[in-house]
Amino acid sequence: MKTILKILFIAVFTIKPLWALDEFQCQCKAKAPGFEATNKTTGGIDKICSYSCKCLAWDTITNPKTKVSVANHVVPNILLDIINAPTTAYSRESWDMGSHVCHGQYAYKPNWGDENWKIVVKFDTFTLSSNGEVSYPEDHSREFAMGMSQSGFKYTLKALEIAASIKDQLKKY
């Protein structure tokens, strides 16, 4: 009996599942403004950001004859954190000029006529797909000063660094 339990124990904890979550769609939001850090490999300066994401992940099965892929195993509501990751986000805000920005980060002035030092940093939630594409709802607008909103704003279209971190973390599921 002990031998059977031992074999069962080893099988349960060493055999990998037959599926791997290889596709996802996440709702992500930066946790704080970005900061600069020296890249130890290149010696250059990286912008660093942290994010919280709520993801729906699934694996796909492809029919070899028809080449049609379908979702096989779906896992909803996976909460993931990406901590201190170099970012590819670029700011188009005149006050920032790209130096300390994270995906979804923007400037908010309590009053439009206020000086730039009164700017408050805010964060929008964005959708991230498994291929690294960033998107916002088509009708999305952000309030950049009290009572003043903008839609159709520009944003960085890819966040491959976040997608790579999520893919790596999904290997645990």
PDB file of C-alpha atoms in Angstrom:
ATOM      1  CA  MET A   1       0.000   0.000   0.000  1.00  0.00           C
ATOM      2  CA  LYS A   2       2.843   2.436   0.806  1.00  0.00           C
ATOM      3  CA  THR A   3       4.368   1.817  -2.621  1.00  0.00           C
ATOM      4  CA  ILE A   4       1.106   2.689  -4.378  1.00  0.00           C
ATOM      5  CA  LEU A   5       0.728   5.891  -2.342  1.00  0.00           C
ATOM      6  CA  LYS A   6       4.330   6.841  -3.052  1.00  0.00           C
ATOM      7  CA  ILE A   7       3.870   6.319  -6.812  1.00  0.00           C
ATOM      8  CA  LEU A   8       0.608   8.278  -6.744  1.00  0.00           C
ATOM      9  CA  PHE A   9       2.261  11.116  -4.780  1.00  0.00           C
ATOM     10  CA  ILE A  10       5.164  11.324  -7.243  1.00  0.00           C
ATOM     11  CA  ALA A  11       2.805  11.231 -10.234  1.00  0.00           C
ATOM     12  CA  VAL A  12       0.569  13.993  -8.879  1.00  0.00           C
ATOM     13  CA  PHE A  13       3.434  16.374  -8.131  1.00  0.00           C
ATOM     14  CA  THR A  14       5.739  15.722 -11.081  1.00  0.00           C
ATOM     15  CA  ILE A  15       3.517  15.185 -14.118  1.00  0.00           C
ATOM     16  CA  LYS A  16       2.745  18.403 -15.943  1.00  0.00           C
ATOM     17  CA  PRO A  17      -0.823  19.084 -17.064  1.00  0.00           C
ATOM     18  CA  LEU A  18      -1.788  18.223 -20.613  1.00  0.00           C
ATOM     19  CA  TRP A  19      -2.677  21.852 -21.235  1.00  0.00           C
ATOM     20  CA  ALA A  20      -0.794  25.095 -20.887  1.00  0.00           C
ATOM     21  CA  LEU A  21      -2.446  28.502 -20.743  1.00  0.00           C
ATOM     22  CA  ASP A  22      -1.001  30.081 -23.875  1.00  0.00           C
ATOM     23  CA  GLU A  23      -3.586  32.777 -24.651  1.00  0.00           C
ATOM     24  CA  PHE A  24      -4.958  35.513 -22.415  1.00  0.00           C
ATOM     25  CA  GLN A  25      -6.754  38.804 -22.195  1.00  0.00           C
ATOM     26  CA  CYS A  26      -6.134  40.986 -19.158  1.00  0.00           C
ATOM     27  CA  GLN A  27      -7.375  44.209 -17.652  1.00  0.00           C
ATOM     28  CA  CYS A  28      -4.251  45.954 -16.341  1.00  0.00           C
ATOM     29  CA  LYS A  29      -3.499  49.133 -14.453  1.00  0.00           C
ATOM     30  CA  ALA A  30      -0.227  50.683 -13.354  1.00  0.00           C
ATOM     31  CA  LYS A  31       0.307  50.681  -9.588  1.00  0.00           C
ATOM     32  CA  ALA A  32       2.390  53.876  -9.419  1.00  0.00           C
ATOM     33  CA  PRO A  33       4.290  56.300 -11.650  1.00  0.00           C
ATOM     34  CA  GLY A  34       7.338  54.909 -13.393  1.00  0.00           C
ATOM     35  CA  PHE A  35      10.904  55.565 -12.314  1.00  0.00           C
ATOM     36  CA  GLU A  36      14.344  55.296 -13.875  1.00  0.00           C
ATOM     37  CA  ALA A  37      16.903  52.595 -13.104  1.00  0.00           C
ATOM     38  CA  THR A  38      20.233  51.604 -14.611  1.00  0.00           C
ATOM     39  CA  ASN A  39      20.103  48.521 -16.826  1.00  0.00           C
ATOM     40  CA  LYS A  40      22.853  46.263 -15.450  1.00  0.00           C
ATOM     41  CA  THR A  41      23.308  44.519 -18.806  1.00  0.00           C
ATOM     42  CA  THR A  42      23.492  47.494 -21.161  1.00  0.00           C
ATOM     43  CA  GLY A  43      24.449  50.267 -18.761  1.00  0.00           C
ATOM     44  CA  GLY A  44      21.598  52.353 -20.161  1.00  0.00           C
ATOM     45  CA  ILE A  45      18.626  53.790 -18.328  1.00  0.00           C
ATOM     46  CA  ASP A  46      15.323  51.876 -18.245  1.00  0.00           C
ATOM     47  CA  LYS A  47      11.910  53.184 -17.277  1.00  0.00           C
ATOM     48  CA  ILE A  48      10.496  50.834 -14.634  1.00  0.00           C
ATOM     49  CA  CYS A  49       6.791  50.237 -13.924  1.00  0.00           C
ATOM     50  CA  SER A  50       4.607  47.925 -11.852  1.00  0.00           C
ATOM     51  CA  TYR A  51       1.132  46.728 -12.843  1.00  0.00           C
ATOM     52  CA  SER A  52      -1.810  44.752 -11.474  1.00  0.00           C
ATOM     53  CA  CYS A  53      -3.725  42.615 -13.959  1.00  0.00           C
ATOM     54  CA  LYS A  54      -6.907  40.552 -13.851  1.00  0.00           C
ATOM     55  CA  CYS A  55      -6.762  37.947 -16.596  1.00  0.00           C
ATOM     56  CA  LEU A  56      -8.831  35.407 -18.454  1.00  0.00           C
ATOM     57  CA  ALA A  57      -6.500  32.728 -19.794  1.00  0.00           C
ATOM     58  CA  TRP A  58      -6.996  29.656 -21.965  1.00  0.00           C
ATOM     59  CA  ASP A  59      -5.178  27.101 -24.025  1.00  0.00           C
ATOM     60  CA  THR A  60      -6.036  26.301 -27.617  1.00  0.00           C
ATOM     61  CA  ILE A  61      -6.314  23.133 -29.629  1.00  0.00           C
ATOM     62  CA  THR A  62      -5.828  23.314 -33.392  1.00  0.00           C
ATOM     63  CA  ASN A  63      -7.416  20.827 -35.757  1.00  0.00           C
ATOM     64  CA  PRO A  64      -4.534  19.738 -38.035  1.00  0.00           C
ATOM     65  CA  LYS A  65      -6.841  19.237 -41.022  1.00  0.00           C
ATOM     66  CA  THR A  66      -8.837  22.460 -40.873  1.00  0.00           C
ATOM     67  CA  LYS A  67      -6.249  24.602 -39.028  1.00  0.00           C
ATOM     68  CA  VAL A  68      -9.100  25.940 -36.870  1.00  0.00           C
ATOM     69  CA  SER A  69      -8.160  26.694 -33.256  1.00  0.00           C
ATOM     70  CA  VAL A  70     -10.602  26.515 -30.372  1.00  0.00           C
ATOM     71  CA  ALA A  71     -10.297  27.302 -26.677  1.00  0.00           C
ATOM     72  CA  ASN A  72      -9.893  24.154 -24.632  1.00  0.00           C
ATOM     73  CA  HIS A  73      -9.322  24.970 -20.961  1.00  0.00           C
ATOM     74  CA  VAL A  74     -10.383  28.402 -19.657  1.00  0.00           C
ATOM     75  CA  VAL A  75      -9.351  29.942 -16.317  1.00  0.00           C
ATOM     76  CA  PRO A  76     -11.046  33.250 -15.355  1.00  0.00           C
ATOM     77  CA  ASN A  77     -10.113  35.879 -12.762  1.00  0.00           C
ATOM     78  CA  ILE A  78      -6.388  35.225 -12.476  1.00  0.00           C
ATOM     79  CA  LEU A  79      -4.838  38.075 -10.499  1.00  0.00           C
ATOM     80  CA  LEU A  80      -1.240  38.814 -11.442  1.00  0.00           C
ATOM     81  CA  ASP A  81       1.277  41.470 -10.465  1.00  0.00           C
ATOM     82  CA  ILE A  82       4.103  42.671 -12.660  1.00  0.00           C
ATOM     83  CA  ILE A  83       6.612  44.308 -10.340  1.00  0.00           C
ATOM     84  CA  ASN A  84       9.378  46.680 -11.453  1.00  0.00           C
ATOM     85  CA  ALA A  85       9.455  45.686 -15.126  1.00  0.00           C
ATOM     86  CA  PRO A  86      11.265  47.771 -17.762  1.00  0.00           C
ATOM     87  CA  THR A  87       8.606  49.444 -19.892  1.00  0.00           C
ATOM     88  CA  THR A  88       8.236  50.378 -23.538  1.00  0.00           C
ATOM     89  CA  ALA A  89       5.514  52.944 -22.831  1.00  0.00           C
ATOM     90  CA  TYR A  90       6.174  56.385 -24.241  1.00  0.00           C
ATOM     91  CA  SER A  91       4.531  59.589 -23.098  1.00  0.00           C
ATOM     92  CA  ARG A  92       3.213  62.135 -25.550  1.00  0.00           C
ATOM     93  CA  GLU A  93       2.415  64.530 -22.720  1.00  0.00           C
ATOM     94  CA  SER A  94       4.346  67.794 -22.939  1.00  0.00           C
ATOM     95  CA  TRP A  95       4.937  67.827 -19.181  1.00  0.00           C
ATOM     96  CA  ASP A  96       6.632  64.426 -19.174  1.00  0.00           C
ATOM     97  CA  MET A  97       8.268  63.952 -22.594  1.00  0.00           C
ATOM     98  CA  GLY A  98       8.441  60.187 -22.144  1.00  0.00           C
ATOM     99  CA  SER A  99      10.703  59.894 -19.155  1.00  0.00           C
ATOM    100  CA  HIS A 100       8.625  58.506 -16.299  1.00  0.00           C
ATOM    101  CA  VAL A 101       5.528  57.032 -17.874  1.00  0.00           C
ATOM    102  CA  CYS A 102       3.809  53.654 -17.536  1.00  0.00           C
ATOM    103  CA  HIS A 103       1.110  52.201 -19.798  1.00  0.00           C
ATOM    104  CA  GLY A 104      -2.190  53.893 -18.894  1.00  0.00           C
ATOM    105  CA  GLN A 105      -0.507  56.742 -17.010  1.00  0.00           C
ATOM    106  CA  TYR A 106      -1.650  60.295 -17.673  1.00  0.00           C
ATOM    107  CA  ALA A 107      -1.568  63.786 -16.207  1.00  0.00           C
ATOM    108  CA  TYR A 108      -4.512  65.394 -14.450  1.00  0.00           C
ATOM    109  CA  LYS A 109      -4.644  69.063 -13.474  1.00  0.00           C
ATOM    110  CA  PRO A 110      -7.169  69.837 -10.734  1.00  0.00           C
ATOM    111  CA  ASN A 111      -7.814  73.134 -12.554  1.00  0.00           C
ATOM    112  CA  TRP A 112      -6.872  73.757 -16.184  1.00  0.00           C
ATOM    113  CA  GLY A 113      -5.001  76.988 -15.440  1.00  0.00           C
ATOM    114  CA  ASP A 114      -2.860  75.438 -12.666  1.00  0.00           C
ATOM    115  CA  GLU A 115       0.912  75.328 -12.929  1.00  0.00           C
ATOM    116  CA  ASN A 116       2.495  72.040 -14.034  1.00  0.00           C
ATOM    117  CA  TRP A 117       3.809  71.313 -10.532  1.00  0.00           C
ATOM    118  CA  LYS A 118       0.175  70.795  -9.456  1.00  0.00           C
ATOM    119  CA  ILE A 119      -0.268  67.929 -11.925  1.00  0.00           C
ATOM    120  CA  VAL A 120      -1.572  64.702 -10.413  1.00  0.00           C
ATOM    121  CA  VAL A 121      -0.629  61.384 -12.007  1.00  0.00           C
ATOM    122  CA  LYS A 122      -3.580  59.067 -12.712  1.00  0.00           C
ATOM    123  CA  PHE A 123      -3.877  55.647 -14.316  1.00  0.00           C
ATOM    124  CA  ASP A 124      -6.367  54.180 -16.798  1.00  0.00           C
ATOM    125  CA  THR A 125      -7.172  50.494 -16.959  1.00  0.00           C
ATOM    126  CA  PHE A 126      -6.222  49.031 -20.337  1.00  0.00           C
ATOM    127  CA  THR A 127      -6.768  45.711 -22.072  1.00  0.00           C
ATOM    128  CA  LEU A 128      -3.725  43.606 -22.887  1.00  0.00           C
ATOM    129  CA  SER A 129      -3.882  40.592 -25.212  1.00  0.00           C
ATOM    130  CA  SER A 130      -1.482  37.652 -25.320  1.00  0.00           C
ATOM    131  CA  ASN A 131       0.264  39.120 -28.381  1.00  0.00           C
ATOM    132  CA  GLY A 132       1.082  42.265 -26.384  1.00  0.00           C
ATOM    133  CA  GLU A 133      -1.502  44.581 -27.955  1.00  0.00           C
ATOM    134  CA  VAL A 134      -2.761  47.396 -25.728  1.00  0.00           C
ATOM    135  CA  SER A 135      -6.255  48.783 -26.231  1.00  0.00           C
ATOM    136  CA  TYR A 136      -8.818  50.998 -24.566  1.00  0.00           C
ATOM    137  CA  PRO A 137     -12.582  50.987 -25.172  1.00  0.00           C
ATOM    138  CA  GLU A 138     -13.455  52.779 -28.405  1.00  0.00           C
ATOM    139  CA  ASP A 139     -15.570  55.344 -26.576  1.00  0.00           C
ATOM    140  CA  HIS A 140     -13.017  55.822 -23.780  1.00  0.00           C
ATOM    141  CA  SER A 141     -12.302  59.345 -22.659  1.00  0.00           C
ATOM    142  CA  ARG A 142     -10.157  60.608 -19.829  1.00  0.00           C
ATOM    143  CA  GLU A 143     -10.656  63.673 -17.723  1.00  0.00           C
ATOM    144  CA  PHE A 144      -7.427  65.690 -17.846  1.00  0.00           C
ATOM    145  CA  ALA A 145      -8.745  68.663 -15.843  1.00  0.00           C
ATOM    146  CA  MET A 146     -11.894  69.247 -13.843  1.00  0.00           C
ATOM    147  CA  GLY A 147     -14.775  69.101 -16.315  1.00  0.00           C
ATOM    148  CA  MET A 148     -12.478  68.693 -19.351  1.00  0.00           C
ATOM    149  CA  SER A 149     -12.219  65.327 -21.103  1.00  0.00           C
ATOM    150  CA  GLN A 150     -10.428  64.017 -24.152  1.00  0.00           C
ATOM    151  CA  SER A 151     -11.145  60.988 -26.300  1.00  0.00           C
ATOM    152  CA  GLY A 152      -9.101  59.550 -29.125  1.00  0.00           C
ATOM    153  CA  PHE A 153      -5.864  60.090 -27.200  1.00  0.00           C
ATOM    154  CA  LYS A 154      -2.618  58.491 -28.373  1.00  0.00           C
ATOM    155  CA  TYR A 155      -1.057  55.628 -26.455  1.00  0.00           C
ATOM    156  CA  THR A 156       1.676  53.039 -26.862  1.00  0.00           C
ATOM    157  CA  LEU A 157       0.147  50.208 -28.924  1.00  0.00           C
ATOM    158  CA  LYS A 158       2.237  47.313 -27.578  1.00  0.00           C
ATOM    159  CA  ALA A 159       3.295  46.178 -24.113  1.00  0.00           C
ATOM    160  CA  LEU A 160       5.358  43.117 -24.951  1.00  0.00           C
ATOM    161  CA  GLU A 161       7.217  43.354 -21.631  1.00  0.00           C
ATOM    162  CA  ILE A 162       3.974  42.957 -19.649  1.00  0.00           C
ATOM    163  CA  ALA A 163       2.723  40.159 -21.929  1.00  0.00           C
ATOM    164  CA  ALA A 164       6.001  38.252 -21.463  1.00  0.00           C
ATOM    165  CA  SER A 165       5.737  38.534 -17.677  1.00  0.00           C
ATOM    166  CA  ILE A 166       2.126  37.339 -17.735  1.00  0.00           C
ATOM    167  CA  LYS A 167       3.003  34.371 -19.980  1.00  0.00           C
ATOM    168  CA  ASP A 168       5.782  33.439 -17.575  1.00  0.00           C
ATOM    169  CA  GLN A 169       3.472  33.668 -14.550  1.00  0.00           C
ATOM    170  CA  LEU A 170       0.733  31.638 -16.278  1.00  0.00           C
ATOM    171  CA  LYS A 171       3.095  28.647 -16.438  1.00  0.00           C
ATOM    172  CA  LYS A 172       2.215  28.111 -12.759  1.00  0.00           C
ATOM    173  CA  TYR A 173      -1.471  27.547 -13.564  1.00  0.00           C
TER     174      TYR A 173
END
